[in-house]
């Protein structure tokens, strides 16, 4: 998207990064920067930094960084043009659109409009005699009409092209229906409705747009549940069913379930804080979304092997996060024949009622208790061998807990379970903790012994071929950004002399801005880059660089870059004595080191 440079400059100037980020993250000032809990990964100690001076953000934990546009792209899951439009609307600015960009925006809006009209069509069918089969299914599931309306439920008919015909009459093209995932193409090129003879559940994002559909078959046919495929307006990793409603809850937490109909039943029973992932395990992107609305999560997955695995995976993602996490385990239900069967939240509400679920919710165990229970269930404590094996496994689990008090409390509980003395159990946990610390120390030592790897960008596509030159290139960028007065009258370097294409591009953009009589802010530069490149440049600018003796430091950096560029260009013709002299200068002086 080629927005005018003057527009981008004004937009970033009017979109103060502290104000924008502060509307999503609670920030606290520490020195010249502000810090908070990173919205892009789970953490308990804030490593997310915002620099008011540079107008950039950087997380020292997950290494994400950039300017204000990059932040909106990540936090709102928007493309670059849409993030610019988002910020422009926030700043009260009119966006100068080019024809191609207007067309891209129009196509995206057409898909959203198509999904909305399809949802209305399915909803209207449910109210008509043709939707009677779906209404009978809702009655059977004890879903009230008011609840169905609240969730915008609808009906797809047992026919091949009802939606296709209705939407094309509204002016939507077959290509748009295919792109939205509402129709399917057969081998002969013919099109037919994807959803047929199903209860339809529109998926609405937190901005109120219908982005996809979930569905449930009415009979015994397969697949029982069918969701929309990924489209330009829908990514299942970034959406939670029911969050558009749950975000308004007055309850202190959000309940995570597996099935869409579990969510419907829970909301109907008064638990309007329930959400579900769309046919996938909990993702990091979904935790970022949740962090905007709550700091307490309750995992309520089905009480079968698949549900337990999903719970364990979710706990791993949430381990060490700012979330307080609990696990609500639904008990098995005894049938009329005396058989114990698993039940989901929908079953539990129907058979035991909302009050019983409320009691379970209030008594739900935390994540540590759940994981301990999973370990305990593996062992027969009448056997000495099993007790020893249990102690080994549980001590490894307890050694992973970050707090000494937390380890102490659960160690005593584990000792009671194994019928051994607390002192013996504490000794086992201490040994496991020491082993864990030793492993981490060895890993850290391996990293320290390989400094070259530490200097490399995290993203493989950005890796440096010449670290010596690249470090000097980083220093040039830092100095020129910190003190624009250091710019000489003529560029001392060419872009092709930079060993890193990314750093060379940033340098060239700085000189272009200087020649046009303006200052290139990091936020404006970052907005032109891929996320990984923006994060890397943000990390570079976060590093210390003293402006004392800045002119000499800049000259040293330039000399290194020119020397290394000459080596690459000349190959074997380089004078080895000159190369050795340059290397000696870098060791003795400041040229080969970061200026701090």
Coordinates of N, CA, C and O in Angstrom, one line a residue, residues 222-366:
X222 N -22.1 -37.6 9.2 CA -20.8 -37.0 9.5 C -20.4 -36.0 8.4 O -20.8 -36.1 7.3
X223 N -19.6 -35.0 8.8 CA -19.1 -34.7 10.1 C -20.2 -34.0 11.0 O -21.0 -33.3 10.5
X224 N -20.1 -34.4 12.3 CA -21.2 -33.8 13.2 C -21.1 -32.3 13.2 O -22.1 -31.6 13.2
X225 N -19.8 -31.8 13.4 CA -19.6 -30.3 13.4 C -18.8 -29.9 12.2 O -17.9 -30.6 11.8
X226 N -19.2 -28.8 11.6 CA -18.5 -28.3 10.5 C -18.3 -26.8 10.6 O -19.3 -26.1 10.9
X227 N -17.1 -26.3 10.5 CA -16.8 -24.9 10.6 C -16.3 -24.3 9.2 O -15.9 -25.1 8.4
X228 N -16.4 -23.0 9.1 CA -15.8 -22.4 7.9 C -14.3 -22.7 7.8 O -13.6 -22.8 8.8
X229 N -13.9 -22.8 6.6 CA -12.4 -22.8 6.3 C -11.8 -21.4 6.5 O -12.6 -20.4 6.6
X230 N -10.5 -21.3 6.5 CA -9.9 -20.0 6.7 C -10.1 -19.2 5.4 O -10.1 -19.7 4.3
X231 N -10.3 -17.9 5.6 CA -10.6 -17.0 4.5 C -9.8 -15.7 4.8 O -9.2 -15.5 5.9
X232 N -9.9 -14.7 3.8 CA -9.2 -13.5 4.1 C -9.7 -12.7 5.3 O -9.0 -11.8 5.8
X233 N -10.9 -13.0 5.8 CA -11.4 -12.3 7.0 C -11.5 -13.2 8.2 O -12.0 -12.8 9.2
X234 N -11.0 -14.5 8.1 CA -11.2 -15.4 9.2 C -10.0 -16.3 9.4 O -9.5 -16.9 8.5
X235 N -9.4 -16.2 10.6 CA -8.3 -17.1 11.0 C -8.8 -17.8 12.3 O -8.9 -17.1 13.3
X236 N -8.9 -19.1 12.4 CA -9.5 -19.8 13.5 C -8.5 -19.6 14.8 O -9.0 -19.7 15.9
X237 N -7.2 -19.4 14.5 CA -6.3 -19.2 15.6 C -6.5 -17.9 16.4 O -6.0 -17.8 17.5
X238 N -7.2 -17.0 15.8 CA -7.3 -15.6 16.3 C -8.7 -15.3 16.8 O -9.0 -14.1 17.1
X239 N -9.6 -16.3 16.8 CA -11.0 -16.0 17.1 C -11.5 -17.0 18.2 O -11.1 -18.1 18.2
X240 N -12.4 -16.5 19.1 CA -13.0 -17.3 20.1 C -14.5 -17.2 20.0 O -15.0 -16.0 20.0
X241 N -15.2 -18.3 19.8 CA -16.6 -18.2 19.7 C -17.3 -17.7 21.0 O -17.0 -18.2 22.1
X242 N -18.1 -16.7 20.9 CA -18.8 -16.2 22.1 C -18.1 -15.0 22.8 O -18.7 -14.4 23.7
X243 N -16.9 -14.7 22.3 CA -16.2 -13.6 23.0 C -16.8 -12.3 22.8 O -16.7 -11.4 23.6
X244 N -17.5 -12.1 21.6 CA -18.2 -10.9 21.4 C -19.3 -10.6 22.5 O -19.6 -9.4 22.8
X245 N -19.8 -11.7 23.1 CA -20.7 -11.5 24.2 C -20.0 -11.6 25.6 O -20.3 -10.8 26.4
X246 N -19.1 -12.5 25.7 CA -18.4 -12.7 27.0 C -17.6 -11.5 27.4 O -17.4 -11.3 28.6
X247 N -17.1 -10.7 26.4 CA -16.3 -9.5 26.8 C -17.1 -8.5 27.7 O -16.5 -7.7 28.3
X248 N -18.4 -8.7 27.7 CA -19.3 -7.7 28.4 C -19.6 -8.3 29.8 O -20.4 -7.6 30.6
X249 N -19.2 -9.5 30.1 CA -19.6 -10.1 31.4 C -19.1 -9.3 32.6 O -18.1 -8.6 32.6
X250 N -19.9 -9.4 33.7 CA -19.6 -8.8 35.0 C -18.8 -9.8 35.8 O -18.4 -9.5 36.9
X251 N -18.7 -11.1 35.4 CA -18.0 -12.1 36.2 C -16.5 -11.8 36.1 O -16.0 -11.2 35.2
X252 N -15.8 -12.3 37.1 CA -14.4 -12.0 37.2 C -13.4 -12.8 36.3 O -12.2 -12.5 36.3
X253 N -14.0 -13.8 35.6 CA -13.1 -14.6 34.8 C -13.8 -15.0 33.5 O -15.0 -14.6 33.2
X254 N -13.1 -15.7 32.6 CA -13.7 -16.3 31.4 C -13.5 -17.8 31.4 O -12.4 -18.3 31.7
X255 N -14.5 -18.5 31.0 CA -14.5 -20.0 31.0 C -14.2 -20.4 29.6 O -14.9 -20.0 28.6
X256 N -13.2 -21.3 29.4 CA -12.8 -21.8 28.1 C -13.4 -23.2 28.0 O -13.1 -24.1 28.8
X257 N -14.2 -23.4 26.9 CA -14.8 -24.8 26.7 C -14.4 -25.2 25.3 O -13.8 -24.5 24.5
X258 N -14.9 -26.5 25.0 CA -14.5 -27.1 23.7 C -15.6 -26.8 22.6 O -15.2 -26.4 21.5
X259 N -16.9 -26.9 22.9 CA -17.9 -26.9 21.9 C -18.7 -25.6 21.9 O -19.0 -25.0 22.9
X260 N -19.1 -25.2 20.7 CA -20.0 -24.0 20.5 C -21.3 -24.1 21.3 O -21.7 -23.2 21.9
X261 N -21.9 -25.3 21.3 CA -23.2 -25.5 22.0 C -23.0 -25.5 23.5 O -23.9 -25.2 24.2
X262 N -21.8 -25.9 24.0 CA -21.5 -25.7 25.4 C -21.7 -24.3 25.8 O -22.2 -23.9 26.8
X263 N -21.1 -23.4 24.9 CA -21.1 -22.0 25.2 C -22.6 -21.5 25.2 O -23.0 -20.7 26.1
X264 N -23.4 -21.9 24.3 CA -24.8 -21.5 24.2 C -25.5 -21.9 25.5 O -26.2 -21.1 26.1
X265 N -25.3 -23.1 25.9 CA -26.0 -23.6 27.1 C -25.6 -22.9 28.3 O -26.4 -22.5 29.2
X266 N -24.2 -22.6 28.5 CA -23.7 -21.9 29.6 C -24.3 -20.5 29.7 O -24.7 -20.0 30.7
X267 N -24.3 -19.8 28.5 CA -24.8 -18.4 28.5 C -26.3 -18.4 28.9 O -26.7 -17.5 29.7
X268 N -27.0 -19.4 28.4 CA -28.4 -19.5 28.7 C -28.6 -19.7 30.2 O -29.6 -19.2 30.8
X269 N -27.7 -20.4 30.9 CA -27.8 -20.7 32.3 C -27.3 -19.6 33.2 O -27.2 -19.8 34.4
X270 N -26.8 -18.5 32.6 CA -26.3 -17.4 33.3 C -24.8 -17.2 33.4 O -24.3 -16.3 34.0
X271 N -24.1 -18.1 32.7 CA -22.6 -18.1 32.7 C -22.2 -17.4 31.4 O -21.8 -18.0 30.4
X272 N -22.4 -16.1 31.3 CA -22.2 -15.3 30.1 C -20.7 -15.0 29.9 O -20.4 -14.1 29.1
X273 N -19.9 -15.7 30.6 CA -18.4 -15.5 30.5 C -17.7 -16.7 29.8 O -16.5 -16.8 29.9
X274 N -18.5 -17.5 29.1 CA -18.0 -18.7 28.4 C -17.6 -18.5 27.0 O -18.4 -17.8 26.3
X275 N -16.5 -19.0 26.5 CA -16.1 -18.9 25.1 C -15.5 -20.3 24.7 O -15.2 -21.1 25.5
X276 N -15.4 -20.5 23.4 CA -14.8 -21.7 22.9 C -13.9 -21.4 21.7 O -14.1 -20.5 20.9
X277 N -12.8 -22.2 21.6 CA -12.0 -22.1 20.4 C -12.6 -22.8 19.2 O -13.4 -23.7 19.4
X278 N -12.3 -22.4 18.0 CA -13.0 -22.9 16.9 C -12.3 -24.2 16.3 O -11.5 -24.1 15.4
X279 N -12.6 -25.3 16.9 CA -12.1 -26.5 16.4 C -10.6 -26.7 16.5 O -9.9 -27.4 15.7
X280 N -10.0 -26.0 17.4 CA -8.5 -26.1 17.6 C -8.2 -25.9 19.1 O -9.0 -25.4 19.8
X281 N -7.0 -26.4 19.5 CA -6.6 -26.2 20.8 C -6.3 -24.7 21.1 O -6.2 -23.9 20.1
X282 N -6.3 -24.3 22.3 CA -6.0 -22.9 22.7 C -4.7 -22.5 22.0 O -3.7 -23.2 22.1
X283 N -4.7 -21.3 21.4 CA -3.5 -20.8 20.8 C -3.0 -19.6 21.5 O -3.7 -18.9 22.2
X284 N -1.7 -19.2 21.2 CA -1.1 -18.0 21.8 C -1.9 -16.8 21.3 O -2.1 -15.9 22.1
X285 N -2.3 -16.8 20.1 CA -3.0 -15.6 19.6 C -4.3 -15.4 20.3 O -4.8 -14.3 20.6
X286 N -5.0 -16.5 20.7 CA -6.2 -16.4 21.5 C -6.0 -15.9 22.9 O -6.8 -15.2 23.5
X287 N -4.8 -16.3 23.5 CA -4.5 -15.8 24.8 C -4.3 -14.3 24.8 O -4.6 -13.6 25.7
X288 N -3.7 -13.8 23.7 CA -3.5 -12.4 23.6 C -4.8 -11.7 23.5 O -5.0 -10.6 24.2
X289 N -5.7 -12.3 22.8 CA -7.1 -11.7 22.7 C -7.8 -11.7 24.1 O -8.4 -10.7 24.5
X290 N -7.7 -12.8 24.8 CA -8.3 -12.9 26.1 C -7.7 -11.9 27.1 O -8.4 -11.4 28.0
X291 N -6.4 -11.7 27.0 CA -5.7 -10.8 27.9 C -6.3 -9.4 27.9 O -6.1 -8.6 28.9
X292 N -7.0 -9.0 26.9 CA -7.6 -7.7 26.8 C -8.9 -7.6 27.6 O -9.3 -6.5 27.9
X293 N -9.4 -8.7 28.1 CA -10.7 -8.7 28.7 C -10.7 -9.4 30.1 O -11.6 -9.1 30.9
X294 N -9.7 -10.2 30.4 CA -9.6 -10.8 31.8 C -8.2 -11.2 32.1 O -7.3 -11.3 31.2
X295 N -8.0 -11.4 33.4 CA -6.7 -12.0 33.9 C -6.9 -13.3 34.6 O -6.0 -13.8 35.2
X296 N -8.1 -13.8 34.5 CA -8.4 -15.1 35.2 C -9.2 -16.0 34.2 O -10.2 -15.7 33.7
X297 N -8.6 -17.2 34.0 CA -9.2 -18.2 33.0 C -9.6 -19.5 33.8 O -8.9 -19.9 34.7
X298 N -10.7 -20.1 33.4 CA -11.1 -21.4 33.9 C -11.2 -22.3 32.7 O -12.0 -22.1 31.8
X299 N -10.4 -23.4 32.7 CA -10.4 -24.4 31.7 C -11.5 -25.4 32.0 O -11.5 -26.0 33.0
X300 N -12.5 -25.6 31.1 CA -13.5 -26.5 31.3 C -13.7 -27.4 30.1 O -14.7 -27.3 29.3
X301 N -12.7 -28.2 29.8 CA -12.8 -29.1 28.6 C -13.5 -30.5 29.0 O -13.6 -30.8 30.2
X302 N -13.8 -31.2 28.0 CA -14.5 -32.5 28.3 C -13.6 -33.4 29.2 O -12.4 -33.4 29.1
X303 N -14.3 -34.2 30.0 CA -13.6 -35.1 30.9 C -13.3 -36.5 30.2 O -13.7 -37.5 30.7
X304 N -12.6 -36.4 29.1 CA -12.1 -37.6 28.4 C -10.6 -37.4 28.1 O -10.0 -36.4 28.5
X305 N -10.0 -38.4 27.5 CA -8.5 -38.3 27.2 C -8.2 -37.1 26.4 O -7.2 -36.4 26.6
X306 N -9.0 -36.9 25.3 CA -8.8 -35.7 24.5 C -8.9 -34.4 25.3 O -8.1 -33.5 25.1
X307 N -9.9 -34.3 26.1 CA -10.1 -33.1 27.0 C -8.9 -32.9 27.9 O -8.5 -31.8 28.1
X308 N -8.4 -34.0 28.5 CA -7.3 -33.9 29.4 C -6.0 -33.4 28.7 O -5.3 -32.6 29.2
X309 N -5.9 -33.9 27.5 CA -4.7 -33.5 26.7 C -4.8 -32.0 26.3 O -3.8 -31.3 26.4
X310 N -6.0 -31.6 25.9 CA -6.3 -30.2 25.6 C -6.0 -29.3 26.8 O -5.4 -28.2 26.7
X311 N -6.4 -29.8 28.0 CA -6.2 -29.0 29.2 C -4.7 -28.9 29.5 O -4.2 -27.8 29.8
X312 N -4.0 -30.0 29.4 CA -2.5 -30.0 29.6 C -1.8 -29.0 28.6 O -0.9 -28.2 29.0
X313 N -2.2 -29.0 27.4 CA -1.6 -28.1 26.4 C -1.9 -26.7 26.7 O -1.0 -25.8 26.6
X314 N -3.1 -26.4 27.1 CA -3.5 -25.0 27.5 C -2.7 -24.6 28.7 O -2.2 -23.4 28.7
X315 N -2.5 -25.5 29.7 CA -1.7 -25.1 30.9 C -0.3 -24.8 30.5 O 0.4 -23.9 31.1
X316 N 0.3 -25.5 29.5 CA 1.7 -25.3 29.1 C 1.8 -23.9 28.4 O 2.7 -23.2 28.7
X317 N 0.8 -23.6 27.6 CA 0.8 -22.2 27.0 C 0.7 -21.1 28.0 O 1.3 -20.1 27.9
X318 N -0.1 -21.4 29.0 CA -0.4 -20.3 30.0 C 0.6 -20.4 31.2 O 0.5 -19.5 32.1
X319 N 1.5 -21.3 31.2 CA 2.5 -21.4 32.3 C 3.3 -20.2 32.3 O 3.9 -19.8 31.3
X320 N 3.4 -19.6 33.5 CA 4.3 -18.4 33.7 C 3.6 -17.1 33.1 O 4.3 -16.1 33.0
X321 N 2.4 -17.2 32.8 CA 1.7 -16.0 32.2 C 1.1 -15.2 33.3 O 1.1 -15.5 34.5
X322 N 0.5 -14.0 32.9 CA -0.1 -13.1 33.9 C -1.5 -13.6 34.3 O -2.1 -13.1 35.2
X323 N -2.0 -14.7 33.6 CA -3.3 -15.2 33.9 C -3.3 -16.0 35.2 O -2.3 -16.8 35.4
X324 N -4.3 -15.9 36.0 CA -4.6 -16.8 37.0 C -5.4 -18.0 36.4 O -6.5 -17.7 35.9
X325 N -5.0 -19.2 36.5 CA -5.6 -20.3 35.7 C -6.2 -21.3 36.7 O -5.5 -21.8 37.6
X326 N -7.4 -21.7 36.5 CA -8.1 -22.8 37.2 C -8.6 -23.8 36.2 O -8.8 -23.5 35.0
X327 N -8.8 -25.0 36.7 CA -9.3 -26.1 35.9 C -10.6 -26.6 36.6 O -10.6 -27.0 37.7
X328 N -11.7 -26.6 35.8 CA -12.9 -27.2 36.3 C -13.1 -28.5 35.6 O -13.3 -28.7 34.4
X329 N -13.0 -29.6 36.4 CA -13.2 -31.0 35.9 C -14.6 -31.4 36.1 O -15.1 -31.5 37.2
X330 N -15.3 -31.7 35.0 CA -16.7 -32.2 35.0 C -16.7 -33.7 35.4 O -16.0 -34.5 34.8
X331 N -17.5 -34.0 36.5 CA -17.5 -35.4 36.9 C -18.2 -36.3 35.8 O -19.0 -35.8 35.0
X332 N -17.9 -37.6 35.8 CA -18.7 -38.5 34.9 C -20.1 -38.7 35.4 O -20.3 -38.5 36.6
X333 N -21.0 -38.9 34.5 CA -22.4 -39.1 34.9 C -22.8 -40.6 34.8 O -22.4 -41.3 33.9
X334 N -23.6 -41.0 35.8 CA -24.0 -42.4 35.8 C -25.4 -42.5 35.1 O -26.3 -41.8 35.4
X335 N -25.4 -43.4 34.1 CA -26.7 -43.5 33.3 C -27.7 -44.4 34.0 O -27.4 -44.9 35.1
X336 N -28.8 -44.6 33.5 CA -29.9 -45.4 34.1 C -29.4 -46.9 34.2 O -29.9 -47.6 35.0
X337 N -28.5 -47.2 33.3 CA -28.0 -48.6 33.3 C -26.8 -48.8 34.3 O -26.2 -49.8 34.4
X338 N -26.5 -47.7 35.0 CA -25.4 -47.7 35.9 C -24.0 -47.5 35.3 O -23.0 -47.6 36.0
X339 N -23.9 -47.2 34.0 CA -22.7 -46.9 33.3 C -22.2 -45.5 33.6 O -23.0 -44.5 33.5
X340 N -20.9 -45.3 33.8 CA -20.3 -44.0 34.0 C -19.9 -43.5 32.6 O -19.1 -44.1 31.9
X341 N -20.4 -42.3 32.2 CA -20.1 -41.8 30.9 C -19.6 -40.3 31.1 O -19.9 -39.7 32.1
X342 N -18.8 -39.9 30.1 CA -18.3 -38.5 30.2 C -19.4 -37.6 29.9 O -20.4 -37.9 29.2
X343 N -19.2 -36.3 30.4 CA -20.2 -35.3 30.0 C -19.5 -34.0 29.8 O -18.5 -33.7 30.4
X344 N -20.1 -33.2 28.9 CA -19.5 -31.9 28.7 C -20.4 -30.9 29.4 O -21.3 -31.2 30.2
X345 N -20.0 -29.6 29.3 CA -20.8 -28.6 30.0 C -22.2 -28.5 29.7 O -23.1 -28.3 30.6
X346 N -22.6 -28.8 28.5 CA -24.0 -28.8 28.1 C -24.7 -29.9 28.8 O -25.8 -29.7 29.4
X347 N -24.1 -31.1 28.9 CA -24.8 -32.3 29.6 C -24.9 -31.9 31.1 O -26.0 -32.2 31.7
X348 N -23.8 -31.4 31.7 CA -23.9 -31.1 33.1 C -25.0 -30.2 33.5 O -25.7 -30.4 34.4
X349 N -25.1 -29.1 32.7 CA -26.2 -28.1 33.0 C -27.5 -28.7 32.9 O -28.4 -28.5 33.7
X350 N -27.7 -29.6 31.9 CA -29.0 -30.2 31.7 C -29.4 -31.2 32.8 O -30.5 -31.3 33.3
X351 N -28.4 -32.0 33.3 CA -28.7 -33.0 34.2 C -28.5 -32.6 35.7 O -29.2 -33.1 36.6
X352 N -27.5 -31.7 36.0 CA -27.3 -31.3 37.3 C -27.8 -29.8 37.6 O -27.9 -29.5 38.8
X353 N -27.9 -29.0 36.6 CA -28.4 -27.7 36.8 C -27.3 -26.6 37.0 O -26.1 -26.9 37.2
X354 N -27.8 -25.3 36.9 CA -26.8 -24.2 36.9 C -26.2 -24.1 38.3 O -25.0 -23.7 38.4
X355 N -27.0 -24.3 39.4 CA -26.4 -24.2 40.7 C -25.3 -25.1 41.0 O -24.3 -24.8 41.6
X356 N -25.4 -26.4 40.5 CA -24.4 -27.4 40.6 C -23.1 -26.9 39.9 O -22.0 -27.1 40.3
X357 N -23.3 -26.3 38.7 CA -22.2 -25.9 37.9 C -21.5 -24.7 38.6 O -20.3 -24.6 38.6
X358 N -22.3 -23.8 39.2 CA -21.7 -22.7 40.0 C -20.9 -23.2 41.1 O -19.8 -22.7 41.4
X359 N -21.3 -24.3 41.8 CA -20.5 -24.8 42.9 C -19.2 -25.4 42.4 O -18.1 -25.3 43.0
X360 N -19.3 -26.1 41.2 CA -18.1 -26.6 40.6 C -17.1 -25.5 40.2 O -15.9 -25.6 40.4
X361 N -17.7 -24.4 39.7 CA -16.9 -23.3 39.2 C -16.2 -22.7 40.4 O -15.0 -22.4 40.4
X362 N -16.9 -22.5 41.5 CA -16.3 -21.9 42.7 C -15.2 -22.8 43.3 O -14.3 -22.3 44.0
X363 N -15.4 -24.1 43.2 CA -14.4 -25.0 43.8 C -13.4 -25.6 42.8 O -12.7 -26.5 43.1
X364 N -13.3 -24.9 41.6 CA -12.4 -25.4 40.6 C -10.9 -25.3 41.1 O -10.6 -24.4 41.8
X365 N -10.2 -26.3 40.7 CA -8.8 -26.4 41.2 C -7.9 -25.6 40.3 O -8.2 -25.3 39.1
X366 N -6.7 -25.2 40.8 CA -5.8 -24.4 40.0 C -5.0 -25.4 39.1 O -5.1 -26.6 39.2

